[in-house]
JSON list of C-alpha atoms and ligand atoms in Angstrom, two decimals:
[
{"chain": "A", "resi": 1, "resn": "MET", "atom": "CA", "xyz": [-128.54, 23.19, 194.10]},
{"chain": "A", "resi": 2, "resn": "LYS", "atom": "CA", "xyz": [-126.68, 23.68, 190.80]},
{"chain": "A", "resi": 3, "resn": "THR", "atom": "CA", "xyz": [-123.29, 25.31, 191.46]},
{"chain": "A", "resi": 4, "resn": "ASP", "atom": "CA", "xyz": [-121.66, 25.38, 188.01]},
{"chain": "A", "resi": 5, "resn": "ARG", "atom": "CA", "xyz": [-121.26, 29.16, 188.17]},
{"chain": "A", "resi": 6, "resn": "VAL", "atom": "CA", "xyz": [-120.15, 30.73, 191.43]},
{"chain": "A", "resi": 7, "resn": "ALA", "atom": "CA", "xyz": [-119.69, 34.48, 191.99]},
{"chain": "A", "resi": 8, "resn": "PHE", "atom": "CA", "xyz": [-117.62, 35.80, 194.89]},
{"chain": "A", "resi": 9, "resn": "VAL", "atom": "CA", "xyz": [-118.30, 39.31, 196.19]},
{"chain": "A", "resi": 10, "resn": "ILE", "atom": "CA", "xyz": [-115.40, 40.60, 198.31]},
{"chain": "A", "resi": 11, "resn": "ALA", "atom": "CA", "xyz": [-114.88, 44.16, 199.54]},
{"chain": "A", "resi": 12, "resn": "MET", "atom": "CA", "xyz": [-111.10, 44.57, 199.85]},
{"chain": "A", "resi": 13, "resn": "ARG", "atom": "CA", "xyz": [-108.37, 43.49, 197.48]},
{"chain": "A", "resi": 14, "resn": "SER", "atom": "CA", "xyz": [-106.26, 42.39, 200.47]},
{"chain": "A", "resi": 15, "resn": "GLU", "atom": "CA", "xyz": [-109.06, 40.08, 201.59]},
{"chain": "A", "resi": 16, "resn": "ALA", "atom": "CA", "xyz": [-109.29, 38.56, 198.12]},
{"chain": "A", "resi": 17, "resn": "GLU", "atom": "CA", "xyz": [-105.62, 38.34, 197.12]},
{"chain": "A", "resi": 18, "resn": "PRO", "atom": "CA", "xyz": [-104.72, 34.91, 198.64]},
{"chain": "A", "resi": 19, "resn": "LEU", "atom": "CA", "xyz": [-107.93, 33.45, 197.21]},
{"chain": "A", "resi": 20, "resn": "ILE", "atom": "CA", "xyz": [-107.31, 34.86, 193.71]},
{"chain": "A", "resi": 21, "resn": "LYS", "atom": "CA", "xyz": [-103.85, 33.22, 193.77]},
{"chain": "A", "resi": 22, "resn": "SER", "atom": "CA", "xyz": [-104.98, 29.97, 195.28]},
{"chain": "A", "resi": 23, "resn": "LEU", "atom": "CA", "xyz": [-107.87, 29.50, 192.80]},
{"chain": "A", "resi": 24, "resn": "GLY", "atom": "CA", "xyz": [-105.64, 30.57, 189.90]},
{"chain": "A", "resi": 25, "resn": "LEU", "atom": "CA", "xyz": [-107.99, 33.37, 188.83]},
{"chain": "A", "resi": 26, "resn": "THR", "atom": "CA", "xyz": [-106.90, 36.05, 186.37]},
{"chain": "A", "resi": 27, "resn": "ALA", "atom": "CA", "xyz": [-107.96, 39.68, 185.92]},
{"chain": "A", "resi": 28, "resn": "ALA", "atom": "CA", "xyz": [-110.78, 40.02, 183.41]},
{"chain": "A", "resi": 29, "resn": "VAL", "atom": "CA", "xyz": [-111.88, 43.23, 181.71]},
{"chain": "A", "resi": 30, "resn": "GLY", "atom": "CA", "xyz": [-115.12, 44.11, 179.96]},
{"chain": "A", "resi": 31, "resn": "ILE", "atom": "CA", "xyz": [-117.46, 42.18, 182.27]},
{"chain": "A", "resi": 32, "resn": "PHE", "atom": "CA", "xyz": [-118.71, 45.22, 184.19]},
{"chain": "A", "resi": 33, "resn": "PRO", "atom": "CA", "xyz": [-119.35, 48.70, 182.71]},
{"chain": "A", "resi": 34, "resn": "GLU", "atom": "CA", "xyz": [-116.26, 50.93, 182.55]},
{"chain": "A", "resi": 35, "resn": "THR", "atom": "CA", "xyz": [-117.90, 53.48, 184.86]},
{"chain": "A", "resi": 36, "resn": "VAL", "atom": "CA", "xyz": [-117.72, 51.31, 187.99]},
{"chain": "A", "resi": 37, "resn": "PRO", "atom": "CA", "xyz": [-114.49, 51.00, 190.01]},
{"chain": "A", "resi": 38, "resn": "PHE", "atom": "CA", "xyz": [-114.86, 47.28, 190.73]},
{"chain": "A", "resi": 39, "resn": "GLU", "atom": "CA", "xyz": [-112.24, 44.74, 189.64]},
{"chain": "A", "resi": 40, "resn": "THR", "atom": "CA", "xyz": [-113.16, 41.32, 188.26]},
{"chain": "A", "resi": 41, "resn": "PHE", "atom": "CA", "xyz": [-111.25, 38.04, 188.12]},
{"chain": "A", "resi": 42, "resn": "THR", "atom": "CA", "xyz": [-112.32, 34.82, 186.45]},
{"chain": "A", "resi": 43, "resn": "GLY", "atom": "CA", "xyz": [-111.24, 31.21, 186.15]},
{"chain": "A", "resi": 44, "resn": "GLU", "atom": "CA", "xyz": [-112.24, 27.61, 186.81]},
{"chain": "A", "resi": 45, "resn": "PHE", "atom": "CA", "xyz": [-111.89, 25.67, 190.02]},
{"chain": "A", "resi": 46, "resn": "SER", "atom": "CA", "xyz": [-113.18, 22.20, 190.92]},
{"chain": "A", "resi": 47, "resn": "GLY", "atom": "CA", "xyz": [-115.10, 22.10, 187.63]},
{"chain": "A", "resi": 48, "resn": "ARG", "atom": "CA", "xyz": [-116.89, 25.37, 188.31]},
{"chain": "A", "resi": 49, "resn": "ARG", "atom": "CA", "xyz": [-116.78, 28.67, 186.46]},
{"chain": "A", "resi": 50, "resn": "ILE", "atom": "CA", "xyz": [-115.78, 31.38, 188.94]},
{"chain": "A", "resi": 51, "resn": "LEU", "atom": "CA", "xyz": [-116.24, 35.17, 188.89]},
{"chain": "A", "resi": 52, "resn": "LEU", "atom": "CA", "xyz": [-114.65, 37.08, 191.74]},
{"chain": "A", "resi": 53, "resn": "THR", "atom": "CA", "xyz": [-115.28, 40.79, 192.15]},
{"chain": "A", "resi": 54, "resn": "VAL", "atom": "CA", "xyz": [-113.68, 43.24, 194.57]},
{"chain": "A", "resi": 55, "resn": "GLY", "atom": "CA", "xyz": [-114.70, 46.82, 195.31]},
{"chain": "A", "resi": 56, "resn": "GLY", "atom": "CA", "xyz": [-111.69, 48.48, 193.71]},
{"chain": "A", "resi": 57, "resn": "ILE", "atom": "CA", "xyz": [-110.27, 51.82, 194.77]},
{"chain": "A", "resi": 58, "resn": "ASP", "atom": "CA", "xyz": [-112.21, 55.00, 195.61]},
{"chain": "A", "resi": 59, "resn": "GLU", "atom": "CA", "xyz": [-111.02, 57.70, 193.24]},
{"chain": "A", "resi": 60, "resn": "VAL", "atom": "CA", "xyz": [-111.12, 60.44, 195.87]},
{"chain": "A", "resi": 61, "resn": "HIS", "atom": "CA", "xyz": [-109.61, 58.72, 198.91]},
{"chain": "A", "resi": 62, "resn": "GLY", "atom": "CA", "xyz": [-107.46, 56.08, 197.26]},
{"chain": "A", "resi": 63, "resn": "ILE", "atom": "CA", "xyz": [-108.65, 53.21, 199.47]},
{"chain": "A", "resi": 64, "resn": "ASP", "atom": "CA", "xyz": [-110.86, 50.14, 198.94]},
{"chain": "A", "resi": 65, "resn": "ASN", "atom": "CA", "xyz": [-114.57, 50.62, 198.31]},
{"chain": "A", "resi": 66, "resn": "VAL", "atom": "CA", "xyz": [-115.91, 48.88, 201.42]},
{"chain": "A", "resi": 67, "resn": "ALA", "atom": "CA", "xyz": [-119.33, 48.64, 203.07]},
{"chain": "A", "resi": 68, "resn": "SER", "atom": "CA", "xyz": [-122.89, 48.25, 201.84]},
{"chain": "A", "resi": 69, "resn": "GLN", "atom": "CA", "xyz": [-123.14, 50.69, 198.90]},
{"chain": "A", "resi": 70, "resn": "PRO", "atom": "CA", "xyz": [-120.38, 49.16, 196.73]},
{"chain": "A", "resi": 71, "resn": "ALA", "atom": "CA", "xyz": [-121.41, 45.66, 197.85]},
{"chain": "A", "resi": 72, "resn": "THR", "atom": "CA", "xyz": [-124.96, 46.21, 196.63]},
{"chain": "A", "resi": 73, "resn": "LEU", "atom": "CA", "xyz": [-123.88, 47.44, 193.22]},
{"chain": "A", "resi": 74, "resn": "MET", "atom": "CA", "xyz": [-121.18, 44.79, 192.79]},
{"chain": "A", "resi": 75, "resn": "THR", "atom": "CA", "xyz": [-123.64, 42.04, 193.62]},
{"chain": "A", "resi": 76, "resn": "TRP", "atom": "CA", "xyz": [-126.20, 43.37, 191.19]},
{"chain": "A", "resi": 77, "resn": "LEU", "atom": "CA", "xyz": [-123.64, 43.57, 188.39]},
{"chain": "A", "resi": 78, "resn": "ALA", "atom": "CA", "xyz": [-122.20, 40.13, 189.18]},
{"chain": "A", "resi": 79, "resn": "ILE", "atom": "CA", "xyz": [-125.66, 38.58, 188.97]},
{"chain": "A", "resi": 80, "resn": "ASP", "atom": "CA", "xyz": [-126.72, 40.54, 185.90]},
{"chain": "A", "resi": 81, "resn": "ARG", "atom": "CA", "xyz": [-123.52, 39.94, 183.90]},
{"chain": "A", "resi": 82, "resn": "PHE", "atom": "CA", "xyz": [-122.39, 36.49, 185.09]},
{"chain": "A", "resi": 83, "resn": "LYS", "atom": "CA", "xyz": [-125.70, 34.78, 185.93]},
{"chain": "A", "resi": 84, "resn": "PRO", "atom": "CA", "xyz": [-124.28, 32.78, 188.86]},
{"chain": "A", "resi": 85, "resn": "ASP", "atom": "CA", "xyz": [-126.04, 29.76, 190.35]},
{"chain": "A", "resi": 86, "resn": "LEU", "atom": "CA", "xyz": [-124.62, 30.82, 193.71]},
{"chain": "A", "resi": 87, "resn": "VAL", "atom": "CA", "xyz": [-123.20, 34.02, 195.22]},
{"chain": "A", "resi": 88, "resn": "ILE", "atom": "CA", "xyz": [-120.67, 33.77, 198.06]},
{"chain": "A", "resi": 89, "resn": "ASN", "atom": "CA", "xyz": [-119.88, 36.92, 200.04]},
{"chain": "A", "resi": 90, "resn": "ALA", "atom": "CA", "xyz": [-116.43, 36.38, 201.53]},
{"chain": "A", "resi": 91, "resn": "GLY", "atom": "CA", "xyz": [-114.32, 38.59, 203.75]},
{"chain": "A", "resi": 92, "resn": "THR", "atom": "CA", "xyz": [-113.21, 39.45, 207.24]},
{"chain": "A", "resi": 93, "resn": "ALA", "atom": "CA", "xyz": [-115.33, 40.29, 210.25]},
{"chain": "A", "resi": 94, "resn": "GLY", "atom": "CA", "xyz": [-115.48, 41.04, 213.92]},
{"chain": "A", "resi": 95, "resn": "GLY", "atom": "CA", "xyz": [-116.65, 38.23, 216.19]},
{"chain": "A", "resi": 96, "resn": "MET", "atom": "CA", "xyz": [-118.33, 38.04, 219.57]},
{"chain": "A", "resi": 97, "resn": "GLY", "atom": "CA", "xyz": [-115.77, 36.56, 221.96]},
{"chain": "A", "resi": 98, "resn": "ARG", "atom": "CA", "xyz": [-118.36, 35.65, 224.56]},
{"chain": "A", "resi": 99, "resn": "ALA", "atom": "CA", "xyz": [-120.19, 33.59, 221.93]},
{"chain": "A", "resi": 100, "resn": "GLY", "atom": "CA", "xyz": [-117.06, 31.51, 221.32]},
{"chain": "A", "resi": 101, "resn": "CYS", "atom": "CA", "xyz": [-115.45, 33.41, 218.40]},
{"chain": "A", "resi": 102, "resn": "GLU", "atom": "CA", "xyz": [-111.68, 33.30, 218.21]},
{"chain": "A", "resi": 103, "resn": "ILE", "atom": "CA", "xyz": [-109.29, 35.29, 216.04]},
{"chain": "A", "resi": 104, "resn": "GLY", "atom": "CA", "xyz": [-108.75, 33.45, 212.75]},
{"chain": "A", "resi": 105, "resn": "ASP", "atom": "CA", "xyz": [-111.97, 31.42, 212.95]},
{"chain": "A", "resi": 106, "resn": "VAL", "atom": "CA", "xyz": [-113.89, 31.02, 209.69]},
{"chain": "A", "resi": 107, "resn": "TYR", "atom": "CA", "xyz": [-117.67, 31.32, 209.99]},
{"chain": "A", "resi": 108, "resn": "LEU", "atom": "CA", "xyz": [-120.39, 30.29, 207.59]},
{"chain": "A", "resi": 109, "resn": "SER", "atom": "CA", "xyz": [-123.58, 32.35, 207.61]},
{"chain": "A", "resi": 110, "resn": "GLY", "atom": "CA", "xyz": [-126.50, 31.26, 209.77]},
{"chain": "A", "resi": 111, "resn": "GLU", "atom": "CA", "xyz": [-130.15, 31.28, 208.72]},
{"chain": "A", "resi": 112, "resn": "VAL", "atom": "CA", "xyz": [-130.47, 35.03, 208.06]},
{"chain": "A", "resi": 113, "resn": "PHE", "atom": "CA", "xyz": [-128.54, 38.25, 207.51]},
{"chain": "A", "resi": 114, "resn": "ARG", "atom": "CA", "xyz": [-129.55, 41.36, 209.45]},
{"chain": "A", "resi": 115, "resn": "PHE", "atom": "CA", "xyz": [-128.54, 45.03, 209.70]},
{"chain": "A", "resi": 116, "resn": "HIS", "atom": "CA", "xyz": [-127.74, 46.56, 213.10]},
{"chain": "A", "resi": 117, "resn": "ASP", "atom": "CA", "xyz": [-127.54, 50.25, 212.10]},
{"chain": "A", "resi": 118, "resn": "ARG", "atom": "CA", "xyz": [-130.69, 50.88, 210.09]},
{"chain": "A", "resi": 119, "resn": "ARG", "atom": "CA", "xyz": [-132.98, 52.23, 212.80]},
{"chain": "A", "resi": 120, "resn": "ILE", "atom": "CA", "xyz": [-136.42, 53.29, 211.54]},
{"chain": "A", "resi": 121, "resn": "PRO", "atom": "CA", "xyz": [-138.77, 53.38, 214.55]},
{"chain": "A", "resi": 122, "resn": "LEU", "atom": "CA", "xyz": [-142.03, 53.29, 212.61]},
{"chain": "A", "resi": 123, "resn": "PRO", "atom": "CA", "xyz": [-144.45, 50.37, 212.29]},
{"chain": "A", "resi": 124, "resn": "ARG", "atom": "CA", "xyz": [-143.04, 47.77, 209.86]},
{"chain": "A", "resi": 125, "resn": "PHE", "atom": "CA", "xyz": [-140.18, 50.06, 208.82]},
{"chain": "A", "resi": 126, "resn": "ARG", "atom": "CA", "xyz": [-138.36, 48.89, 211.97]},
{"chain": "A", "resi": 127, "resn": "GLU", "atom": "CA", "xyz": [-138.34, 45.29, 210.70]},
{"chain": "A", "resi": 128, "resn": "TYR", "atom": "CA", "xyz": [-137.62, 46.46, 207.16]},
{"chain": "A", "resi": 129, "resn": "GLY", "atom": "CA", "xyz": [-134.52, 48.30, 208.44]},
{"chain": "A", "resi": 130, "resn": "ILE", "atom": "CA", "xyz": [-133.19, 45.23, 210.22]},
{"chain": "A", "resi": 131, "resn": "GLY", "atom": "CA", "xyz": [-133.81, 43.12, 207.13]},
{"chain": "A", "resi": 132, "resn": "SER", "atom": "CA", "xyz": [-133.56, 39.38, 207.86]},
{"chain": "A", "resi": 133, "resn": "TYR", "atom": "CA", "xyz": [-132.63, 38.14, 204.38]},
{"chain": "A", "resi": 134, "resn": "PRO", "atom": "CA", "xyz": [-132.21, 34.38, 203.98]},
{"chain": "A", "resi": 135, "resn": "SER", "atom": "CA", "xyz": [-128.93, 32.51, 203.65]},
{"chain": "A", "resi": 136, "resn": "PHE", "atom": "CA", "xyz": [-128.52, 29.28, 201.74]},
{"chain": "A", "resi": 137, "resn": "ASP", "atom": "CA", "xyz": [-128.52, 26.51, 204.37]},
{"chain": "A", "resi": 138, "resn": "THR", "atom": "CA", "xyz": [-124.87, 26.05, 205.33]},
{"chain": "A", "resi": 139, "resn": "SER", "atom": "CA", "xyz": [-125.44, 23.58, 208.17]},
{"chain": "A", "resi": 140, "resn": "GLY", "atom": "CA", "xyz": [-124.31, 20.54, 206.10]},
{"chain": "A", "resi": 141, "resn": "LEU", "atom": "CA", "xyz": [-121.18, 22.34, 204.89]},
{"chain": "A", "resi": 142, "resn": "ALA", "atom": "CA", "xyz": [-120.33, 23.50, 208.41]},
{"chain": "A", "resi": 143, "resn": "ARG", "atom": "CA", "xyz": [-120.63, 19.93, 209.76]},
{"chain": "A", "resi": 144, "resn": "GLN", "atom": "CA", "xyz": [-118.71, 18.40, 206.88]},
{"chain": "A", "resi": 145, "resn": "LEU", "atom": "CA", "xyz": [-115.86, 20.93, 206.98]},
{"chain": "A", "resi": 146, "resn": "GLY", "atom": "CA", "xyz": [-115.76, 21.60, 210.72]},
{"chain": "A", "resi": 147, "resn": "LEU", "atom": "CA", "xyz": [-116.49, 25.31, 210.28]},
{"chain": "A", "resi": 148, "resn": "LYS", "atom": "CA", "xyz": [-118.35, 27.45, 212.76]},
{"chain": "A", "resi": 149, "resn": "ARG", "atom": "CA", "xyz": [-121.69, 28.94, 211.78]},
{"chain": "A", "resi": 150, "resn": "GLY", "atom": "CA", "xyz": [-123.60, 31.94, 213.06]},
{"chain": "A", "resi": 151, "resn": "ILE", "atom": "CA", "xyz": [-125.85, 34.86, 212.31]},
{"chain": "A", "resi": 152, "resn": "ILE", "atom": "CA", "xyz": [-124.09, 37.77, 210.63]},
{"chain": "A", "resi": 153, "resn": "SER", "atom": "CA", "xyz": [-125.04, 41.37, 211.35]},
{"chain": "A", "resi": 154, "resn": "THR", "atom": "CA", "xyz": [-124.10, 44.13, 208.92]},
{"chain": "A", "resi": 155, "resn": "GLY", "atom": "CA", "xyz": [-123.50, 47.85, 209.46]},
{"chain": "A", "resi": 156, "resn": "ASP", "atom": "CA", "xyz": [-121.59, 50.59, 207.69]},
{"chain": "A", "resi": 157, "resn": "SER", "atom": "CA", "xyz": [-119.03, 51.20, 210.47]},
{"chain": "A", "resi": 158, "resn": "LEU", "atom": "CA", "xyz": [-115.93, 49.35, 211.60]},
{"chain": "A", "resi": 159, "resn": "ASP", "atom": "CA", "xyz": [-116.31, 50.64, 215.13]},
{"chain": "A", "resi": 160, "resn": "MET", "atom": "CA", "xyz": [-119.46, 50.31, 217.16]},
{"chain": "A", "resi": 161, "resn": "THR", "atom": "CA", "xyz": [-121.80, 52.43, 219.26]},
{"chain": "A", "resi": 162, "resn": "GLU", "atom": "CA", "xyz": [-123.60, 51.12, 222.36]},
{"chain": "A", "resi": 163, "resn": "THR", "atom": "CA", "xyz": [-126.79, 50.97, 220.30]},
{"chain": "A", "resi": 164, "resn": "ASP", "atom": "CA", "xyz": [-125.04, 48.92, 217.60]},
{"chain": "A", "resi": 165, "resn": "LEU", "atom": "CA", "xyz": [-123.99, 46.39, 220.23]},
{"chain": "A", "resi": 166, "resn": "VAL", "atom": "CA", "xyz": [-127.53, 46.15, 221.59]},
{"chain": "A", "resi": 167, "resn": "MET", "atom": "CA", "xyz": [-128.84, 45.60, 218.06]},
{"chain": "A", "resi": 168, "resn": "ILE", "atom": "CA", "xyz": [-126.19, 43.00, 217.25]},
{"chain": "A", "resi": 169, "resn": "ARG", "atom": "CA", "xyz": [-127.32, 41.08, 220.35]},
{"chain": "A", "resi": 170, "resn": "VAL", "atom": "CA", "xyz": [-131.02, 41.54, 219.48]},
{"chain": "A", "resi": 171, "resn": "ASN", "atom": "CA", "xyz": [-130.16, 40.26, 215.99]},
{"chain": "A", "resi": 172, "resn": "GLY", "atom": "CA", "xyz": [-128.81, 37.07, 217.59]},
{"chain": "A", "resi": 173, "resn": "ALA", "atom": "CA", "xyz": [-125.55, 37.70, 215.74]},
{"chain": "A", "resi": 174, "resn": "VAL", "atom": "CA", "xyz": [-122.07, 36.41, 216.56]},
{"chain": "A", "resi": 175, "resn": "ILE", "atom": "CA", "xyz": [-120.40, 38.03, 213.54]},
{"chain": "A", "resi": 176, "resn": "LYS", "atom": "CA", "xyz": [-120.28, 41.78, 212.69]},
{"chain": "A", "resi": 177, "resn": "GLU", "atom": "CA", "xyz": [-119.17, 43.05, 209.32]},
{"chain": "A", "resi": 178, "resn": "MET", "atom": "CA", "xyz": [-120.02, 45.58, 206.62]},
{"chain": "A", "resi": 179, "resn": "GLU", "atom": "CA", "xyz": [-121.41, 43.92, 203.47]},
{"chain": "A", "resi": 180, "resn": "ALA", "atom": "CA", "xyz": [-123.24, 40.61, 203.90]},
{"chain": "A", "resi": 181, "resn": "ALA", "atom": "CA", "xyz": [-126.81, 41.82, 204.44]},
{"chain": "A", "resi": 182, "resn": "ALA", "atom": "CA", "xyz": [-126.51, 44.16, 201.45]},
{"chain": "A", "resi": 183, "resn": "VAL", "atom": "CA", "xyz": [-125.33, 41.29, 199.25]},
{"chain": "A", "resi": 184, "resn": "ALA", "atom": "CA", "xyz": [-128.11, 39.08, 200.66]},
{"chain": "A", "resi": 185, "resn": "TRP", "atom": "CA", "xyz": [-130.76, 41.70, 199.84]},
{"chain": "A", "resi": 186, "resn": "VAL", "atom": "CA", "xyz": [-129.76, 41.78, 196.17]},
{"chain": "A", "resi": 187, "resn": "CYS", "atom": "CA", "xyz": [-129.72, 37.98, 196.14]},
{"chain": "A", "resi": 188, "resn": "ARG", "atom": "CA", "xyz": [-133.18, 37.86, 197.68]},
{"chain": "A", "resi": 189, "resn": "ILE", "atom": "CA", "xyz": [-134.71, 40.21, 195.12]},
{"chain": "A", "resi": 190, "resn": "THR", "atom": "CA", "xyz": [-133.03, 38.34, 192.25]},
{"chain": "A", "resi": 191, "resn": "ARG", "atom": "CA", "xyz": [-133.82, 34.89, 193.74]},
{"chain": "A", "resi": 192, "resn": "THR", "atom": "CA", "xyz": [-130.14, 33.92, 193.70]},
{"chain": "A", "resi": 193, "resn": "PRO", "atom": "CA", "xyz": [-128.91, 31.42, 196.33]},
{"chain": "A", "resi": 194, "resn": "MET", "atom": "CA", "xyz": [-126.30, 33.06, 198.55]},
{"chain": "A", "resi": 195, "resn": "PHE", "atom": "CA", "xyz": [-124.26, 32.47, 201.69]},
{"chain": "A", "resi": 196, "resn": "ALA", "atom": "CA", "xyz": [-121.30, 34.18, 203.37]},
{"chain": "A", "resi": 197, "resn": "VAL", "atom": "CA", "xyz": [-117.91, 33.05, 204.65]},
{"chain": "A", "resi": 198, "resn": "LYS", "atom": "CA", "xyz": [-116.19, 35.39, 207.09]},
{"chain": "A", "resi": 199, "resn": "ALA", "atom": "CA", "xyz": [-112.83, 35.10, 208.84]},
{"chain": "A", "resi": 200, "resn": "VAL", "atom": "CA", "xyz": [-112.53, 36.78, 212.22]},
{"chain": "A", "resi": 201, "resn": "THR", "atom": "CA", "xyz": [-109.89, 39.54, 212.52]},
{"chain": "A", "resi": 202, "resn": "ASP", "atom": "CA", "xyz": [-111.09, 41.06, 215.79]},
{"chain": "A", "resi": 203, "resn": "LEU", "atom": "CA", "xyz": [-113.24, 40.43, 218.83]},
{"chain": "A", "resi": 204, "resn": "ILE", "atom": "CA", "xyz": [-115.92, 43.09, 219.16]},
{"chain": "A", "resi": 205, "resn": "ASP", "atom": "CA", "xyz": [-116.11, 42.56, 222.91]},
{"chain": "A", "resi": 206, "resn": "GLY", "atom": "CA", "xyz": [-112.31, 42.51, 223.26]},
{"chain": "A", "resi": 207, "resn": "ARG", "atom": "CA", "xyz": [-110.16, 45.14, 224.94]},
{"chain": "A", "resi": 208, "resn": "GLU", "atom": "CA", "xyz": [-108.36, 46.47, 221.83]},
{"chain": "A", "resi": 209, "resn": "THR", "atom": "CA", "xyz": [-110.00, 48.63, 219.16]},
{"chain": "A", "resi": 210, "resn": "PRO", "atom": "CA", "xyz": [-111.28, 46.75, 216.08]},
{"chain": "A", "resi": 211, "resn": "GLN", "atom": "CA", "xyz": [-108.90, 48.74, 213.84]},
{"chain": "A", "resi": 212, "resn": "LYS", "atom": "CA", "xyz": [-105.82, 47.69, 215.83]},
{"chain": "A", "resi": 213, "resn": "GLN", "atom": "CA", "xyz": [-106.89, 44.03, 215.91]},
{"chain": "A", "resi": 214, "resn": "PHE", "atom": "CA", "xyz": [-107.87, 44.15, 212.22]},
{"chain": "A", "resi": 215, "resn": "MET", "atom": "CA", "xyz": [-104.41, 45.31, 211.14]},
{"chain": "A", "resi": 216, "resn": "ALA", "atom": "CA", "xyz": [-102.68, 42.77, 213.37]},
{"chain": "A", "resi": 217, "resn": "ASN", "atom": "CA", "xyz": [-104.75, 39.76, 212.29]},
{"chain": "A", "resi": 218, "resn": "LEU", "atom": "CA", "xyz": [-105.64, 40.45, 208.65]},
{"chain": "A", "resi": 219, "resn": "ARG", "atom": "CA", "xyz": [-103.01, 38.14, 207.20]},
{"chain": "A", "resi": 220, "resn": "LEU", "atom": "CA", "xyz": [-103.95, 35.16, 209.40]},
{"chain": "A", "resi": 221, "resn": "ALA", "atom": "CA", "xyz": [-107.65, 35.68, 208.70]},
{"chain": "A", "resi": 222, "resn": "VAL", "atom": "CA", "xyz": [-107.37, 35.95, 204.89]},
{"chain": "A", "resi": 223, "resn": "ASP", "atom": "CA", "xyz": [-105.12, 32.90, 204.79]},
{"chain": "A", "resi": 224, "resn": "ASN", "atom": "CA", "xyz": [-107.67, 30.87, 206.75]},
{"chain": "A", "resi": 225, "resn": "LEU", "atom": "CA", "xyz": [-110.43, 32.31, 204.54]},
{"chain": "A", "resi": 226, "resn": "GLN", "atom": "CA", "xyz": [-108.75, 31.13, 201.37]},
{"chain": "A", "resi": 227, "resn": "ASP", "atom": "CA", "xyz": [-108.14, 27.68, 202.79]},
{"chain": "A", "resi": 228, "resn": "ALA", "atom": "CA", "xyz": [-111.78, 27.33, 203.88]},
{"chain": "A", "resi": 229, "resn": "ILE", "atom": "CA", "xyz": [-113.09, 28.52, 200.50]},
{"chain": "A", "resi": 230, "resn": "ARG", "atom": "CA", "xyz": [-111.01, 25.97, 198.58]},
{"chain": "A", "resi": 231, "resn": "ARG", "atom": "CA", "xyz": [-112.51, 23.26, 200.77]},
{"chain": "A", "resi": 232, "resn": "ILE", "atom": "CA", "xyz": [-116.02, 24.70, 200.37]},
{"chain": "A", "resi": 233, "resn": "LEU", "atom": "CA", "xyz": [-115.73, 24.76, 196.56]},
{"chain": "A", "resi": 234, "resn": "SER", "atom": "CA", "xyz": [-114.52, 21.17, 196.56]},
{"chain": "A", "resi": 235, "resn": "SER", "atom": "CA", "xyz": [-117.48, 19.97, 198.61]},
{"chain": "A", "resi": 236, "resn": "LEU", "atom": "CA", "xyz": [-120.42, 21.93, 197.16]},
{"chain": "B", "resi": 1, "resn": "LIG", "atom": "N1", "xyz": [-114.36, 43.69, 209.37]},
{"chain": "B", "resi": 1, "resn": "LIG", "atom": "C1", "xyz": [-113.42, 43.17, 210.17]},
{"chain": "B", "resi": 1, "resn": "LIG", "atom": "N2", "xyz": [-113.69, 43.46, 211.47]},
{"chain": "B", "resi": 1, "resn": "LIG", "atom": "C2", "xyz": [-114.84, 44.18, 211.48]},
{"chain": "B", "resi": 1, "resn": "LIG", "atom": "C3", "xyz": [-115.63, 44.77, 212.50]},
{"chain": "B", "resi": 1, "resn": "LIG", "atom": "N3", "xyz": [-115.31, 44.68, 213.78]},
{"chain": "B", "resi": 1, "resn": "LIG", "atom": "N4", "xyz": [-116.74, 45.46, 212.13]},
{"chain": "B", "resi": 1, "resn": "LIG", "atom": "C4", "xyz": [-117.06, 45.56, 210.83]},
{"chain": "B", "resi": 1, "resn": "LIG", "atom": "N5", "xyz": [-116.37, 45.03, 209.83]},
{"chain": "B", "resi": 1, "resn": "LIG", "atom": "C5", "xyz": [-115.26, 44.33, 210.15]}
]
């Protein structure tokens, strides 16, 4: 696969900040239309042209534009404007402790991305809702870099209902987050190779709430994320 142009799609500025610094990227204006709230950063790293986009700030609530809606639009714009050879969705996630996830682990995406909260109990719409969009094969990278790998399940909530948990299990997922399947859908329809890298901030089967764990472990996770991405870019 050609990887001269790599686009990163990241929801929160705090997830992206260490990576922006470590790759030496700088803020770039005029790449996306002025009407969208997303921020863009560009630069070169390991001989590759990099575009990194984050969701920016919601004008009403003053917090980061997270979850599947902004991710979909950001991915579309990144592909349309930057024409990447590869899209990488990076960020933080919850992990399944009983499947071996530990706080701070960095996971590469498994074979497919699925949704756990799009329930449409009608013939064929059920499968459509779940999704199953392909990931670029990360098994070689995982072996080479000693990273864990697993199926990622996406939903629009940080917390989780009983039904979500059942669906995450049915999806065969070990990682739960809020953007990857949306990014993967855009990449599927545009035939753009894509995989995800997610650092674990919380255990979804742990005793504490995800929000408490997320706040406590964000710094460790984003540091590990940036370190893993540098190594990934150097070995693509
Ligand atoms: N991002 C970090 N932790 C998460 C979780 N438990 N669910 C969804 N997104 C997350």
